[in-house]
Amino acid sequence: MALIVQKYGGTSVASVERIKQVAERVAKFKMLGHQVVVVLSAMSGETNRLINLAKEIQTEPDPRELDVLVSTGEQVTIALLAMALKDLGLRARSYTGSQVRIITDSAFTKARILDIDNQRLHDNLDAGCVVVVAGFQGVDEEGNITTLGRGGSDTTGVALAAALHADECQIYTDVDGVYTTDPRIVPNARRLDTITFEEMLEMASLGSKVLQIRSVEFAGKYKVKLRVLSSFEEDSGGTLITFEDNRTMEQPIISGIAFNRDEAKITVLGVPDTPGVAYQILGPVADANIDVDMIIQNTGADHTTDFTFTVNRNEYARAMDLLETLKPKLGAREIIGDKTIAKLSIVGVGMRSHVGIASTMFKTLAKENINIRMISTSEIKISVVIDEKYLELAVRVLHDAFELDKQPVI
Ligand code: ASP
Ligand code: MG
């Protein structure tokens, strides 16, 4: 007998029919003798619908009230699933985040989980109940309802699995696992049977939208065994997120290609090459709450240098305006920017022990005449910024060059 946490995303509970299908799957696990905790998202589209209602009243909705509002989406699905389970003859109980006592900080709309009271859950499980918990929400120490950020039900699932010392956390979604890259761009993209936690962390932060990044961080911190599966297909083992030591197979050098079209690039030309310049540029950017991703500074020539960085595309206009106002103080010659870029990254723990990965990547892009505008690397990834119009081509040729469609050799 195992204790399993199953999280179902919005498309898996999008209708009463689908909720009944979820109940059938839960029942199957229950029949096998497992204890099951289910975490649900709201029906797909519901959270957006609620946010849009709020925006009809306030363009920047009050964060506390917004959380009261959007947390209702999950309250609907948990109640319906508990009914469907009871209808199948199972014992079941639904709970909101605050009923469980998923305690968070008070950062409305992006709260962090501080503590989970697992007593009530254990009592219910011991009594043979399926426990159905609303994802994405918690309660702060003053009793205010909070939410965990978009996609936050993944984090609820993993956090509950950690708090309950579950044997496995299964994330059911509309894809059957983590792929080498987006199959809509590369039709022969392959589902990975396993991916290491570190690779998943990179893939999630680089724009692969399968799991909320915070859920992956949580899984890493508490060593939660995490598996991504499809709720629409039976019998695919999905993708297991492993901790490197557990891997028995020879690892592929590159596990996947992630990309992101949400960034824009800004270059400050001809700033004095003196101490403090990076801070003079990025300090005000940070103060304006604009996230910076890649940063590159040239070696100074003639006592000036160029400074390039990327920001989220929807913060580009604000960042450009800010830098224009800073220009005289910085002594910069010119500020230029480009919104039509894309970032592409190859990810793999095998890079640690193999040389020549970067050169293969650059050679492959050069053959297609794709200009690399920025490069950054970490131990297990190489990212390049290129013109957005070449993104799909670049993903395809790199997928071929690294033979990601082929199963790694054992
Ligand atoms: N319903 C929330 C959202 O749409 C949380 C989730 O589905 O994970 O972001
Ligand atoms: Mg999701």
Short mmCIF file of C-alpha atoms and ligand atoms in Angstrom, two decimals:
data_model
loop_
_atom_site.label_atom_id
_atom_site.label_comp_id
_atom_site.label_asym_id
_atom_site.label_seq_id
_atom_site.Cartn_x
_atom_site.Cartn_y
_atom_site.Cartn_z
CA MET A 1 0.00 0.00 0.00
CA ALA A 2 1.31 3.38 -0.98
CA LEU A 3 0.29 6.93 -0.25
CA ILE A 4 -0.14 8.75 -3.55
CA VAL A 5 -0.88 12.39 -4.22
CA GLN A 6 -2.55 12.96 -7.60
CA LYS A 7 -2.86 16.44 -9.03
CA TYR A 8 -5.23 17.05 -11.94
CA GLY A 9 -4.94 20.20 -14.06
CA GLY A 10 -7.70 22.37 -15.48
CA THR A 11 -8.26 20.44 -18.71
CA SER A 12 -8.63 17.20 -16.72
CA VAL A 13 -11.55 18.67 -14.75
CA ALA A 14 -12.94 20.90 -17.50
CA SER A 15 -16.42 19.34 -17.45
CA VAL A 16 -18.62 17.13 -15.30
CA GLU A 17 -17.84 14.26 -17.68
CA ARG A 18 -14.12 14.68 -17.14
CA ILE A 19 -14.53 14.98 -13.40
CA LYS A 20 -16.33 11.64 -13.48
CA GLN A 21 -13.37 10.18 -15.40
CA VAL A 22 -10.99 11.48 -12.75
CA ALA A 23 -13.18 9.81 -10.12
CA GLU A 24 -12.88 6.50 -12.01
CA ARG A 25 -9.10 6.75 -12.06
CA VAL A 26 -8.93 7.62 -8.37
CA ALA A 27 -11.22 4.67 -7.63
CA LYS A 28 -8.83 2.35 -9.47
CA PHE A 29 -5.94 3.40 -7.26
CA LYS A 30 -8.10 3.08 -4.20
CA MET A 31 -9.14 -0.45 -5.21
CA LEU A 32 -5.47 -1.40 -5.42
CA GLY A 33 -5.27 -0.56 -1.73
CA HIS A 34 -3.51 2.79 -1.98
CA GLN A 35 -4.27 5.88 0.07
CA VAL A 36 -5.04 8.74 -2.28
CA VAL A 37 -4.96 12.51 -1.86
CA VAL A 38 -6.25 14.43 -4.87
CA VAL A 39 -5.34 18.04 -5.60
CA LEU A 40 -7.38 19.86 -8.21
CA SER A 41 -7.12 22.94 -10.38
CA ALA A 42 -10.12 24.98 -11.38
CA MET A 43 -11.89 24.05 -14.62
CA SER A 44 -9.75 25.26 -17.50
CA GLY A 45 -10.47 28.89 -18.35
CA GLU A 46 -12.15 29.55 -15.02
CA THR A 47 -9.27 31.37 -13.32
CA ASN A 48 -8.92 33.65 -16.37
CA ARG A 49 -12.65 34.26 -16.39
CA LEU A 50 -12.58 35.34 -12.74
CA ILE A 51 -9.56 37.59 -13.24
CA ASN A 52 -11.31 39.25 -16.17
CA LEU A 53 -14.40 39.91 -14.03
CA ALA A 54 -12.20 41.63 -11.47
CA LYS A 55 -10.55 43.72 -14.17
CA GLU A 56 -13.95 44.98 -15.29
CA ILE A 57 -14.13 46.68 -11.91
CA GLN A 58 -10.53 47.58 -11.17
CA THR A 59 -7.81 47.64 -13.85
CA GLU A 60 -5.34 46.59 -11.15
CA PRO A 61 -7.55 44.43 -8.93
CA ASP A 62 -7.00 44.60 -5.19
CA PRO A 63 -4.72 41.61 -4.50
CA ARG A 64 -6.43 40.43 -1.33
CA GLU A 65 -9.87 40.45 -2.90
CA LEU A 66 -8.53 38.93 -6.10
CA ASP A 67 -7.34 35.93 -4.09
CA VAL A 68 -10.75 35.58 -2.43
CA LEU A 69 -12.24 35.60 -5.91
CA VAL A 70 -9.93 33.29 -7.86
CA SER A 71 -9.72 30.69 -5.09
CA THR A 72 -13.38 29.89 -5.74
CA GLY A 73 -12.53 28.11 -8.99
CA GLU A 74 -10.88 25.24 -7.14
CA GLN A 75 -13.64 25.08 -4.55
CA VAL A 76 -16.08 24.16 -7.32
CA THR A 77 -14.03 21.28 -8.71
CA ILE A 78 -13.16 19.68 -5.35
CA ALA A 79 -16.79 19.55 -4.30
CA LEU A 80 -17.85 18.02 -7.62
CA LEU A 81 -15.10 15.40 -7.51
CA ALA A 82 -15.95 14.44 -3.93
CA MET A 83 -19.56 13.94 -5.07
CA ALA A 84 -18.45 11.85 -8.04
CA LEU A 85 -16.30 9.68 -5.76
CA LYS A 86 -19.16 9.18 -3.32
CA ASP A 87 -21.36 8.27 -6.25
CA LEU A 88 -18.92 5.44 -7.01
CA GLY A 89 -19.32 4.22 -3.46
CA LEU A 90 -16.07 5.59 -2.08
CA ARG A 91 -15.63 7.64 1.04
CA ALA A 92 -14.38 11.09 0.13
CA ARG A 93 -14.07 14.58 1.57
CA SER A 94 -13.13 17.85 -0.02
CA TYR A 95 -11.21 20.62 1.73
CA THR A 96 -10.16 24.12 0.76
CA GLY A 97 -6.59 25.20 1.40
CA SER A 98 -7.56 27.11 4.51
CA GLN A 99 -9.54 24.16 5.90
CA VAL A 100 -6.51 21.91 5.60
CA ARG A 101 -4.45 24.72 6.98
CA ILE A 102 -1.98 25.25 4.22
CA ILE A 103 -0.31 28.22 5.85
CA THR A 104 1.33 30.75 3.55
CA ASP A 105 2.91 34.17 3.84
CA SER A 106 0.71 37.16 3.02
CA ALA A 107 2.04 37.90 -0.47
CA PHE A 108 -1.37 37.86 -2.15
CA THR A 109 -1.43 36.37 -5.67
CA LYS A 110 2.03 34.86 -5.23
CA ALA A 111 2.12 33.53 -1.69
CA ARG A 112 4.65 30.98 -0.50
CA ILE A 113 3.74 27.97 1.59
CA LEU A 114 5.19 28.11 5.12
CA ASP A 115 3.62 25.10 6.74
CA ILE A 116 1.00 22.41 6.22
CA ASP A 117 -0.98 20.81 9.00
CA ASN A 118 -1.16 17.17 7.92
CA GLN A 119 -3.16 15.88 10.89
CA ARG A 120 -6.62 16.18 9.39
CA LEU A 121 -5.43 14.63 6.15
CA HIS A 122 -3.85 11.65 7.91
CA ASP A 123 -6.96 11.14 10.04
CA ASN A 124 -9.13 11.06 6.93
CA LEU A 125 -6.79 8.75 5.07
CA ASP A 126 -6.61 6.38 8.01
CA ALA A 127 -10.41 6.30 8.03
CA GLY A 128 -10.32 5.11 4.42
CA CYS A 129 -11.29 8.42 2.86
CA VAL A 130 -10.04 9.91 -0.37
CA VAL A 131 -9.06 13.47 0.50
CA VAL A 132 -9.69 16.07 -2.21
CA VAL A 133 -7.81 19.34 -1.70
CA ALA A 134 -8.19 22.62 -3.56
CA GLY A 135 -4.95 23.48 -5.30
CA PHE A 136 -3.41 26.93 -5.71
CA GLN A 137 -4.59 28.33 -2.37
CA GLY A 138 -3.74 28.68 1.27
CA VAL A 139 -4.37 30.93 4.22
CA ASP A 140 -2.04 33.37 5.93
CA GLU A 141 -1.50 33.62 9.67
CA GLU A 142 -4.25 36.25 9.95
CA GLY A 143 -6.76 34.00 8.21
CA ASN A 144 -6.72 35.74 4.84
CA ILE A 145 -7.17 33.57 1.77
CA THR A 146 -4.05 33.57 -0.42
CA THR A 147 -3.10 32.04 -3.79
CA LEU A 148 0.21 30.68 -4.94
CA GLY A 149 0.62 32.20 -8.41
CA ARG A 150 -0.61 30.92 -11.76
CA GLY A 151 -0.13 27.21 -12.15
CA GLY A 152 0.13 26.98 -8.36
CA SER A 153 -1.84 23.76 -8.01
CA ASP A 154 1.30 21.88 -9.04
CA THR A 155 2.99 23.37 -6.00
CA THR A 156 0.08 22.41 -3.74
CA GLY A 157 0.39 18.84 -4.99
CA VAL A 158 4.11 18.60 -4.39
CA ALA A 159 3.90 20.40 -1.05
CA LEU A 160 1.21 18.02 0.19
CA ALA A 161 3.26 15.06 -1.00
CA ALA A 162 6.21 16.41 1.00
CA ALA A 163 4.13 17.12 4.10
CA LEU A 164 2.52 13.67 4.04
CA HIS A 165 5.73 11.84 3.10
CA ALA A 166 3.85 10.42 0.12
CA ASP A 167 5.41 7.68 -1.94
CA GLU A 168 4.76 9.51 -5.18
CA CYS A 169 3.27 12.74 -6.49
CA GLN A 170 1.56 12.25 -9.85
CA ILE A 171 0.81 15.33 -11.92
CA TYR A 172 -1.95 14.54 -14.43
CA THR A 173 -2.16 16.93 -17.32
CA ASP A 174 -3.10 17.08 -21.00
CA VAL A 175 0.30 15.93 -22.22
CA ASP A 176 1.69 12.53 -21.32
CA GLY A 177 4.97 13.75 -19.94
CA VAL A 178 7.96 15.97 -20.55
CA TYR A 179 9.17 16.03 -24.15
CA THR A 180 12.60 16.67 -25.66
CA THR A 181 11.00 19.81 -27.05
CA ASP A 182 7.58 21.12 -28.06
CA PRO A 183 6.04 18.45 -30.35
CA ARG A 184 4.08 21.17 -32.15
CA ILE A 185 7.40 22.40 -33.55
CA VAL A 186 9.27 19.14 -33.83
CA PRO A 187 6.81 16.34 -34.61
CA ASN A 188 9.34 13.63 -33.74
CA ALA A 189 10.04 15.09 -30.31
CA ARG A 190 10.24 12.22 -27.86
CA ARG A 191 8.72 11.77 -24.44
CA LEU A 192 11.42 11.39 -21.82
CA ASP A 193 10.96 8.45 -19.47
CA THR A 194 13.06 10.24 -16.91
CA ILE A 195 14.54 13.68 -16.50
CA THR A 196 16.72 14.77 -13.64
CA PHE A 197 15.42 17.28 -11.18
CA GLU A 198 18.09 19.80 -12.19
CA GLU A 199 17.22 19.48 -15.86
CA MET A 200 13.54 19.86 -15.08
CA LEU A 201 14.29 22.98 -13.10
CA GLU A 202 16.09 24.46 -16.10
CA MET A 203 13.38 23.36 -18.53
CA ALA A 204 10.64 24.81 -16.33
CA SER A 205 12.41 28.13 -15.90
CA LEU A 206 13.28 28.30 -19.59
CA GLY A 207 9.72 28.16 -20.75
CA SER A 208 8.62 24.53 -20.83
CA LYS A 209 5.19 25.04 -19.30
CA VAL A 210 4.54 21.50 -18.09
CA LEU A 211 5.18 22.20 -14.41
CA GLN A 212 5.13 25.37 -12.36
CA ILE A 213 8.76 26.06 -11.51
CA ARG A 214 8.05 26.42 -7.81
CA SER A 215 6.66 22.92 -7.71
CA VAL A 216 9.93 21.63 -9.12
CA GLU A 217 11.95 23.59 -6.58
CA PHE A 218 9.78 22.15 -3.84
CA ALA A 219 10.23 18.62 -5.15
CA GLY A 220 13.99 19.15 -5.14
CA LYS A 221 14.08 20.50 -1.65
CA TYR A 222 12.02 17.70 -0.14
CA LYS A 223 13.07 14.95 -2.54
CA VAL A 224 9.51 14.27 -3.64
CA LYS A 225 9.19 11.56 -6.26
CA LEU A 226 7.38 13.40 -9.03
CA ARG A 227 5.81 12.00 -12.18
CA VAL A 228 4.06 13.82 -15.03
CA LEU A 229 1.31 11.81 -16.74
CA SER A 230 -1.60 12.28 -19.11
CA SER A 231 -5.09 12.03 -17.72
CA PHE A 232 -6.38 11.21 -21.18
CA GLU A 233 -4.15 8.30 -22.11
CA GLU A 234 -3.84 5.08 -20.22
CA ASP A 235 -0.68 3.10 -19.73
CA SER A 236 1.98 5.61 -20.56
CA GLY A 237 4.43 5.71 -17.69
CA GLY A 238 4.77 9.46 -18.15
CA THR A 239 8.00 11.16 -17.18
CA LEU A 240 9.60 10.50 -13.83
CA ILE A 241 11.65 13.33 -12.37
CA THR A 242 14.63 11.72 -10.73
CA PHE A 243 17.48 12.71 -8.52
CA GLU A 244 20.64 11.98 -10.42
CA ASP A 245 21.88 9.25 -8.10
CA ASN A 246 18.79 7.18 -8.79
CA ARG A 247 19.45 6.97 -12.48
CA THR A 248 20.69 3.64 -13.67
CA MET A 249 20.66 4.23 -17.39
CA GLU A 250 23.39 5.94 -19.33
CA GLN A 251 22.25 9.51 -19.57
CA PRO A 252 21.82 11.35 -22.81
CA ILE A 253 24.16 14.33 -23.07
CA ILE A 254 21.33 16.66 -23.96
CA SER A 255 17.87 15.96 -22.57
CA GLY A 256 15.87 18.72 -24.14
CA ILE A 257 15.54 22.04 -25.90
CA ALA A 258 13.53 24.76 -24.24
CA PHE A 259 12.67 28.13 -25.68
CA ASN A 260 10.93 31.29 -24.84
CA ARG A 261 9.54 34.09 -26.96
CA ASP A 262 8.66 36.28 -24.02
CA GLU A 263 11.87 38.24 -23.83
CA ALA A 264 13.21 41.47 -25.30
CA LYS A 265 16.77 42.74 -25.45
CA ILE A 266 18.10 46.15 -24.46
CA THR A 267 21.60 47.48 -25.12
CA VAL A 268 23.11 50.51 -23.48
CA LEU A 269 25.85 51.67 -25.85
CA GLY A 270 28.99 53.51 -24.90
CA VAL A 271 28.79 53.71 -21.13
CA PRO A 272 32.01 54.62 -19.27
CA ASP A 273 34.01 51.51 -18.37
CA THR A 274 34.23 52.32 -14.66
CA PRO A 275 33.30 50.56 -11.42
CA GLY A 276 29.61 50.71 -10.54
CA VAL A 277 28.19 51.00 -14.03
CA ALA A 278 26.35 47.68 -13.96
CA TYR A 279 24.74 48.74 -10.71
CA GLN A 280 23.84 52.19 -12.06
CA ILE A 281 22.01 50.50 -14.91
CA LEU A 282 20.44 47.51 -13.19
CA GLY A 283 19.79 49.07 -9.77
CA PRO A 284 16.98 51.32 -11.04
CA VAL A 285 15.66 48.47 -13.20
CA ALA A 286 15.37 46.24 -10.14
CA ASP A 287 13.82 49.08 -8.13
CA ALA A 288 11.17 49.35 -10.83
CA ASN A 289 10.44 45.64 -10.27
CA ILE A 290 11.52 44.66 -13.76
CA ASP A 291 13.03 41.17 -13.91
CA VAL A 292 16.29 40.83 -15.78
CA ASP A 293 17.34 37.51 -17.28
CA MET A 294 20.53 37.41 -19.35
CA ILE A 295 23.23 40.03 -18.85
CA ILE A 296 26.26 40.63 -21.03
CA GLN A 297 28.90 43.29 -20.80
CA ASN A 298 31.64 43.72 -23.38
CA THR A 299 35.29 44.12 -22.50
CA GLY A 300 35.88 47.84 -22.49
CA ALA A 301 37.59 49.43 -25.46
CA ASP A 302 38.52 53.17 -25.43
CA HIS A 303 37.26 53.43 -21.82
CA THR A 304 33.66 52.75 -22.78
CA THR A 305 31.68 49.56 -22.97
CA ASP A 306 28.32 48.21 -24.18
CA PHE A 307 25.92 46.59 -21.75
CA THR A 308 23.15 44.26 -22.95
CA PHE A 309 20.42 42.51 -21.00
CA THR A 310 17.05 40.89 -21.54
CA VAL A 311 13.74 41.57 -19.82
CA ASN A 312 10.27 40.14 -20.07
CA ARG A 313 8.69 41.37 -23.30
CA ASN A 314 5.70 42.88 -21.54
CA GLU A 315 8.04 45.00 -19.43
CA TYR A 316 10.13 46.11 -22.41
CA ALA A 317 8.43 49.46 -22.99
CA ARG A 318 8.68 50.37 -19.34
CA ALA A 319 12.36 49.36 -19.21
CA MET A 320 13.18 51.39 -22.35
CA ASP A 321 11.46 54.48 -20.95
CA LEU A 322 13.32 54.10 -17.69
CA LEU A 323 16.70 53.79 -19.42
CA GLU A 324 16.03 56.83 -21.59
CA THR A 325 15.57 58.86 -18.43
CA LEU A 326 18.81 57.41 -17.01
CA LYS A 327 20.81 58.01 -20.19
CA PRO A 328 22.29 61.40 -19.28
CA LYS A 329 23.31 60.23 -15.82
CA LEU A 330 24.90 57.08 -17.21
CA GLY A 331 26.73 59.05 -19.86
CA ALA A 332 25.56 56.48 -22.40
CA ARG A 333 25.77 57.15 -26.12
CA GLU A 334 22.57 55.40 -27.10
CA ILE A 335 19.95 52.94 -25.88
CA ILE A 336 18.77 50.40 -28.43
CA GLY A 337 16.33 47.56 -28.04
CA ASP A 338 14.80 44.65 -29.88
CA LYS A 339 11.50 42.95 -29.12
CA THR A 340 11.66 40.33 -31.85
CA ILE A 341 14.12 37.98 -30.24
CA ALA A 342 13.77 34.50 -28.79
CA LYS A 343 15.83 32.57 -26.31
CA LEU A 344 16.64 28.95 -26.96
CA SER A 345 18.47 26.63 -24.59
CA ILE A 346 19.82 23.14 -24.74
CA VAL A 347 19.73 21.39 -21.38
CA GLY A 348 21.45 18.27 -20.14
CA VAL A 349 23.41 17.07 -17.12
CA GLY A 350 25.63 15.14 -19.55
CA MET A 351 27.27 18.46 -20.46
CA ARG A 352 29.23 18.22 -17.26
CA SER A 353 31.24 15.32 -18.59
CA HIS A 354 31.31 15.99 -22.31
CA VAL A 355 33.18 18.60 -24.31
CA GLY A 356 32.22 20.07 -27.66
CA ILE A 357 28.52 20.56 -26.98
CA ALA A 358 28.69 24.32 -27.47
CA SER A 359 30.67 23.97 -30.67
CA THR A 360 28.13 21.49 -32.09
CA MET A 361 25.36 23.90 -31.19
CA PHE A 362 27.07 26.90 -32.79
CA LYS A 363 28.11 24.97 -35.90
CA THR A 364 24.52 23.78 -36.39
CA LEU A 365 23.15 27.31 -36.14
CA ALA A 366 25.90 28.70 -38.39
CA LYS A 367 25.07 26.17 -41.11
CA GLU A 368 21.58 27.67 -41.26
CA ASN A 369 22.95 31.18 -41.21
CA ILE A 370 21.27 31.93 -37.91
CA ASN A 371 22.97 34.77 -36.14
CA ILE A 372 23.55 34.36 -32.39
CA ARG A 373 22.99 37.65 -30.61
CA MET A 374 23.74 36.62 -27.03
CA ILE A 375 25.12 33.51 -25.34
CA SER A 376 25.04 32.41 -21.74
CA THR A 377 25.91 29.13 -20.14
CA SER A 378 25.62 27.25 -16.89
CA GLU A 379 26.96 23.86 -15.97
CA ILE A 380 24.04 22.06 -17.57
CA LYS A 381 22.68 24.45 -20.20
CA ILE A 382 23.68 26.68 -23.08
CA SER A 383 21.30 29.50 -23.99
CA VAL A 384 21.38 31.66 -27.08
CA VAL A 385 19.33 34.66 -28.08
CA ILE A 386 18.44 34.72 -31.79
CA ASP A 387 15.97 36.55 -34.02
CA GLU A 388 12.50 35.27 -33.28
CA LYS A 389 11.81 34.47 -36.91
CA TYR A 390 14.47 31.74 -36.88
CA LEU A 391 13.35 30.11 -33.65
CA GLU A 392 11.43 27.16 -35.06
CA LEU A 393 14.14 26.38 -37.59
CA ALA A 394 16.79 26.54 -34.87
CA VAL A 395 14.84 24.19 -32.59
CA ARG A 396 14.41 21.70 -35.44
CA VAL A 397 18.02 21.63 -36.60
CA LEU A 398 19.34 21.34 -33.05
CA HIS A 399 16.89 18.56 -32.25
CA ASP A 400 18.32 16.70 -35.26
CA ALA A 401 21.94 17.55 -34.55
CA PHE A 402 21.75 16.14 -31.03
CA GLU A 403 19.61 13.21 -32.22
CA LEU A 404 17.03 13.87 -29.55
CA ASP A 405 14.46 11.78 -31.39
CA LYS A 406 16.49 8.65 -30.61
CA GLN A 407 16.25 6.72 -27.38
CA PRO A 408 19.58 6.99 -25.50
CA VAL A 409 21.69 3.86 -25.60
CA ILE A 410 21.75 1.82 -22.42
N1 ASP B 1 -6.27 27.58 -11.45
C1 ASP B 1 -4.99 28.18 -11.27
C2 ASP B 1 -4.47 28.73 -12.59
O1 ASP B 1 -5.15 28.65 -13.59
C3 ASP B 1 -4.00 27.27 -10.64
C4 ASP B 1 -3.67 26.03 -11.43
O2 ASP B 1 -4.44 25.62 -12.29
O3 ASP B 1 -2.64 25.43 -11.18
O4 ASP B 1 -3.40 29.27 -12.65
MG MG B 2 -0.63 23.84 -15.01
#
